[in-house]
């Protein structure tokens, strides 16, 4: 297992459990205790968890993993979600993309699809990693929204981004979330990011949330919007209760991208 993969799994485990000891993590990852101790020390130095005697803890209820640690997780599920979401987009559409690993995967799928047709798609994004991937593709008209940079998500957010977005009209806005629940609606870890996500939704004709099954039934710090303010959820599992009932009541279309989809 690569070090980056170990780091992501360690952070995910500690974020969910609140703490973990070296023995637990060594068993989980099938590596030696010495390897886990080195990994925990490196993650402590990056400020991503707090090293303790015999293990590690996080003082944050919902730790936000930096995008570089999230990108390789649940990759198969994210690809299926991205392909289902891309099927919603007709040629010539104006598409808004926020940051996050699942939306980044959608950007890859859309780029593969448009091929060599000049100007066949317009992408408006505040994610610098998406912009870097798409700028080399002349067939995509790219508009980058400016703002304050967030190192955790590679997004540009804040008042400048919101003002910039107000100048445009989108056919589709695709946003990633850190949580989607019946009680809290769509949520994320950062307040400014949530505000900019709302700005994307506000200027879009079709408002689409991409969320793998780990996000369903979960609520994080900052509210993006209630479920009534989205049109479609694209996920990889059928939502359980109470989310299923809440989505149905809010008239949200649910597209479930399962492994047996054609």
Short mmCIF file of N, CA and C in Angstrom, two decimals, residues 160-243:
data_model
loop_
_atom_site.label_atom_id
_atom_site.label_comp_id
_atom_site.label_asym_id
_atom_site.label_seq_id
_atom_site.Cartn_x
_atom_site.Cartn_y
_atom_site.Cartn_z
N UNK A 160 -15.46 37.70 -3.32
CA UNK A 160 -15.04 37.94 -4.72
C UNK A 160 -15.60 36.84 -5.63
N UNK A 161 -15.55 35.60 -5.17
CA UNK A 161 -16.11 34.49 -5.96
C UNK A 161 -17.61 34.64 -6.13
N UNK A 162 -18.30 35.03 -5.06
CA UNK A 162 -19.76 35.18 -5.12
C UNK A 162 -20.16 36.29 -6.09
N UNK A 163 -19.44 37.41 -6.05
CA UNK A 163 -19.73 38.52 -6.96
C UNK A 163 -19.46 38.12 -8.41
N UNK A 164 -18.39 37.38 -8.63
CA UNK A 164 -18.04 36.93 -9.98
C UNK A 164 -19.13 36.01 -10.52
N UNK A 165 -19.59 35.08 -9.70
CA UNK A 165 -20.61 34.14 -10.14
C UNK A 165 -21.93 34.83 -10.49
N UNK A 166 -22.23 35.93 -9.81
CA UNK A 166 -23.50 36.63 -10.05
C UNK A 166 -23.61 37.16 -11.48
N UNK A 167 -22.49 37.24 -12.20
CA UNK A 167 -22.51 37.74 -13.58
C UNK A 167 -22.94 36.68 -14.59
N UNK A 168 -23.03 35.42 -14.17
CA UNK A 168 -23.25 34.34 -15.12
C UNK A 168 -24.58 33.63 -14.88
N UNK A 169 -24.99 32.89 -15.90
CA UNK A 169 -26.13 31.97 -15.78
C UNK A 169 -25.66 30.60 -16.25
N UNK A 170 -25.94 29.59 -15.44
CA UNK A 170 -25.47 28.23 -15.72
C UNK A 170 -26.65 27.34 -16.09
N UNK A 171 -26.41 26.41 -17.01
CA UNK A 171 -27.42 25.39 -17.27
C UNK A 171 -27.45 24.37 -16.13
N UNK A 172 -26.26 24.01 -15.64
CA UNK A 172 -26.14 23.05 -14.54
C UNK A 172 -25.11 23.56 -13.54
N UNK A 173 -25.39 23.37 -12.25
CA UNK A 173 -24.37 23.52 -11.21
C UNK A 173 -24.22 22.17 -10.53
N UNK A 174 -22.99 21.65 -10.53
CA UNK A 174 -22.68 20.40 -9.84
C UNK A 174 -21.84 20.74 -8.62
N UNK A 175 -22.36 20.42 -7.44
CA UNK A 175 -21.60 20.71 -6.22
C UNK A 175 -21.34 19.43 -5.45
N UNK A 176 -20.18 19.38 -4.82
CA UNK A 176 -19.86 18.31 -3.89
C UNK A 176 -20.25 18.74 -2.48
N UNK A 177 -20.56 17.78 -1.62
CA UNK A 177 -20.91 18.07 -0.23
C UNK A 177 -20.13 17.14 0.69
N UNK A 178 -20.01 17.54 1.95
CA UNK A 178 -19.41 16.67 2.95
C UNK A 178 -20.47 15.93 3.75
N UNK A 179 -21.71 16.39 3.65
CA UNK A 179 -22.80 15.72 4.32
C UNK A 179 -24.13 16.04 3.66
N UNK A 180 -25.05 15.08 3.70
CA UNK A 180 -26.42 15.31 3.23
C UNK A 180 -27.34 14.53 4.16
N UNK A 181 -28.20 15.25 4.87
CA UNK A 181 -29.08 14.59 5.83
C UNK A 181 -30.47 15.20 5.77
N UNK A 182 -31.44 14.43 6.28
CA UNK A 182 -32.82 14.91 6.30
C UNK A 182 -32.95 16.17 7.14
N UNK A 183 -32.26 16.22 8.27
CA UNK A 183 -32.41 17.35 9.18
C UNK A 183 -31.62 18.58 8.76
N UNK A 184 -30.39 18.37 8.28
CA UNK A 184 -29.49 19.50 8.00
C UNK A 184 -29.40 19.87 6.54
N UNK A 185 -29.92 19.05 5.64
CA UNK A 185 -29.78 19.33 4.21
C UNK A 185 -28.36 19.07 3.74
N UNK A 186 -27.87 19.94 2.87
CA UNK A 186 -26.52 19.80 2.32
C UNK A 186 -25.55 20.63 3.13
N UNK A 187 -24.45 20.03 3.56
CA UNK A 187 -23.50 20.72 4.43
C UNK A 187 -22.06 20.47 3.97
N UNK A 188 -21.17 21.35 4.45
CA UNK A 188 -19.75 21.20 4.18
C UNK A 188 -18.98 21.66 5.41
N UNK A 189 -17.66 21.58 5.36
CA UNK A 189 -16.85 21.88 6.54
C UNK A 189 -16.59 23.38 6.72
N UNK A 190 -16.60 24.14 5.64
CA UNK A 190 -16.13 25.53 5.69
C UNK A 190 -17.27 26.49 5.35
N UNK A 191 -17.43 27.54 6.15
CA UNK A 191 -18.53 28.48 5.97
C UNK A 191 -18.44 29.26 4.66
N UNK A 192 -17.24 29.73 4.32
CA UNK A 192 -17.10 30.48 3.07
C UNK A 192 -17.33 29.59 1.86
N UNK A 193 -16.85 28.34 1.94
CA UNK A 193 -17.09 27.40 0.85
C UNK A 193 -18.58 27.15 0.68
N UNK A 194 -19.30 27.04 1.79
CA UNK A 194 -20.75 26.83 1.73
C UNK A 194 -21.43 28.00 1.04
N UNK A 195 -21.00 29.21 1.34
CA UNK A 195 -21.60 30.41 0.75
C UNK A 195 -21.36 30.43 -0.76
N UNK A 196 -20.16 30.08 -1.18
CA UNK A 196 -19.86 30.07 -2.61
C UNK A 196 -20.61 28.95 -3.32
N UNK A 197 -20.76 27.80 -2.68
CA UNK A 197 -21.59 26.74 -3.24
C UNK A 197 -23.02 27.24 -3.48
N UNK A 198 -23.56 28.00 -2.51
CA UNK A 198 -24.91 28.55 -2.68
C UNK A 198 -24.97 29.49 -3.87
N UNK A 199 -23.89 30.23 -4.10
CA UNK A 199 -23.85 31.14 -5.24
C UNK A 199 -23.91 30.39 -6.56
N UNK A 200 -23.23 29.23 -6.63
CA UNK A 200 -23.33 28.39 -7.82
C UNK A 200 -24.78 27.94 -8.04
N UNK A 201 -25.41 27.47 -6.97
CA UNK A 201 -26.79 26.98 -7.08
C UNK A 201 -27.75 28.10 -7.49
N UNK A 202 -27.50 29.31 -6.99
CA UNK A 202 -28.41 30.44 -7.22
C UNK A 202 -28.50 30.82 -8.69
N UNK A 203 -27.41 30.62 -9.45
CA UNK A 203 -27.39 31.06 -10.85
C UNK A 203 -27.60 29.91 -11.83
N UNK A 204 -28.00 28.75 -11.34
CA UNK A 204 -28.13 27.56 -12.19
C UNK A 204 -29.59 27.20 -12.43
N UNK A 205 -29.87 26.76 -13.66
CA UNK A 205 -31.20 26.26 -13.99
C UNK A 205 -31.44 24.89 -13.38
N UNK A 206 -30.40 24.05 -13.34
CA UNK A 206 -30.50 22.70 -12.77
C UNK A 206 -29.42 22.56 -11.70
N UNK A 207 -29.83 22.21 -10.49
CA UNK A 207 -28.93 22.17 -9.34
C UNK A 207 -28.72 20.72 -8.90
N UNK A 208 -27.47 20.25 -9.03
CA UNK A 208 -27.18 18.83 -8.85
C UNK A 208 -26.11 18.64 -7.76
N UNK A 209 -26.40 17.75 -6.83
CA UNK A 209 -25.44 17.39 -5.78
C UNK A 209 -24.85 16.03 -6.09
N UNK A 210 -23.53 15.91 -5.98
CA UNK A 210 -22.84 14.64 -6.12
C UNK A 210 -22.36 14.20 -4.73
N UNK A 211 -22.76 13.00 -4.31
CA UNK A 211 -22.38 12.54 -2.97
C UNK A 211 -22.33 11.03 -2.94
N UNK A 212 -21.18 10.47 -2.58
CA UNK A 212 -21.12 9.01 -2.42
C UNK A 212 -21.80 8.62 -1.11
N UNK A 213 -21.99 7.32 -0.93
CA UNK A 213 -22.77 6.83 0.19
C UNK A 213 -22.25 7.23 1.56
N UNK A 214 -20.94 7.50 1.68
CA UNK A 214 -20.38 7.89 2.97
C UNK A 214 -20.87 9.26 3.43
N UNK A 215 -21.42 10.07 2.52
CA UNK A 215 -21.89 11.41 2.87
C UNK A 215 -23.36 11.42 3.31
N UNK A 216 -24.11 10.38 2.96
CA UNK A 216 -25.54 10.36 3.23
C UNK A 216 -25.82 10.09 4.70
N UNK A 217 -26.75 10.84 5.25
CA UNK A 217 -27.06 10.71 6.67
C UNK A 217 -26.09 11.43 7.57
N UNK A 218 -25.21 12.21 7.00
CA UNK A 218 -24.15 12.90 7.76
C UNK A 218 -24.36 14.40 7.69
N UNK A 219 -24.04 15.11 8.75
CA UNK A 219 -24.10 16.57 8.77
C UNK A 219 -22.76 17.12 9.25
N UNK A 220 -22.24 18.13 8.54
CA UNK A 220 -21.00 18.78 8.94
C UNK A 220 -21.27 20.24 9.30
N UNK A 221 -20.25 21.02 9.50
CA UNK A 221 -20.35 22.31 10.19
C UNK A 221 -21.24 23.35 9.50
N UNK A 222 -21.03 23.57 8.21
CA UNK A 222 -21.64 24.74 7.55
C UNK A 222 -22.75 24.32 6.59
N UNK A 223 -23.89 24.99 6.70
CA UNK A 223 -25.04 24.69 5.85
C UNK A 223 -24.87 25.30 4.46
N UNK A 224 -25.06 24.48 3.43
CA UNK A 224 -25.10 24.98 2.05
C UNK A 224 -26.53 25.35 1.70
N UNK A 225 -27.45 24.41 1.85
CA UNK A 225 -28.84 24.67 1.52
C UNK A 225 -29.72 23.54 2.03
N UNK A 226 -31.03 23.78 2.19
CA UNK A 226 -31.94 22.68 2.49
C UNK A 226 -32.14 21.82 1.25
N UNK A 227 -32.68 20.64 1.42
CA UNK A 227 -32.87 19.72 0.30
C UNK A 227 -33.81 20.29 -0.75
N UNK A 228 -34.73 21.14 -0.34
CA UNK A 228 -35.68 21.74 -1.28
C UNK A 228 -35.01 22.63 -2.32
N UNK A 229 -33.77 23.01 -2.09
CA UNK A 229 -33.08 23.92 -3.02
C UNK A 229 -32.17 23.19 -3.99
N UNK A 230 -32.28 21.85 -4.06
CA UNK A 230 -31.56 21.11 -5.11
C UNK A 230 -32.59 20.35 -5.95
N UNK A 231 -32.19 20.04 -7.17
CA UNK A 231 -33.09 19.33 -8.09
C UNK A 231 -32.77 17.84 -8.19
N UNK A 232 -31.48 17.51 -8.13
CA UNK A 232 -31.06 16.13 -8.37
C UNK A 232 -29.92 15.76 -7.42
N UNK A 233 -29.97 14.54 -6.90
CA UNK A 233 -28.85 13.95 -6.16
C UNK A 233 -28.34 12.78 -6.99
N UNK A 234 -27.04 12.75 -7.24
CA UNK A 234 -26.40 11.61 -7.90
C UNK A 234 -25.51 10.94 -6.86
N UNK A 235 -25.77 9.67 -6.59
CA UNK A 235 -25.04 8.94 -5.55
C UNK A 235 -24.78 7.52 -6.03
N UNK A 236 -24.18 6.70 -5.16
CA UNK A 236 -23.86 5.33 -5.56
C UNK A 236 -24.64 4.30 -4.77
N UNK A 237 -25.47 4.75 -3.82
CA UNK A 237 -26.30 3.84 -3.03
C UNK A 237 -27.69 4.43 -2.91
N UNK A 238 -28.68 3.57 -2.71
CA UNK A 238 -30.03 4.06 -2.47
C UNK A 238 -30.09 4.68 -1.08
N UNK A 239 -30.51 5.94 -0.96
CA UNK A 239 -30.57 6.57 0.36
C UNK A 239 -31.49 5.80 1.31
N UNK A 240 -31.05 5.67 2.55
CA UNK A 240 -31.86 5.02 3.58
C UNK A 240 -32.73 6.07 4.27
N UNK A 241 -33.62 5.62 5.12
CA UNK A 241 -34.43 6.56 5.91
C UNK A 241 -33.57 7.17 7.00
N UNK A 242 -33.83 8.43 7.38
CA UNK A 242 -34.93 9.27 6.91
C UNK A 242 -34.62 10.07 5.64
N UNK A 243 -33.40 9.90 5.09
CA UNK A 243 -33.03 10.70 3.91
C UNK A 243 -33.92 10.41 2.71
#
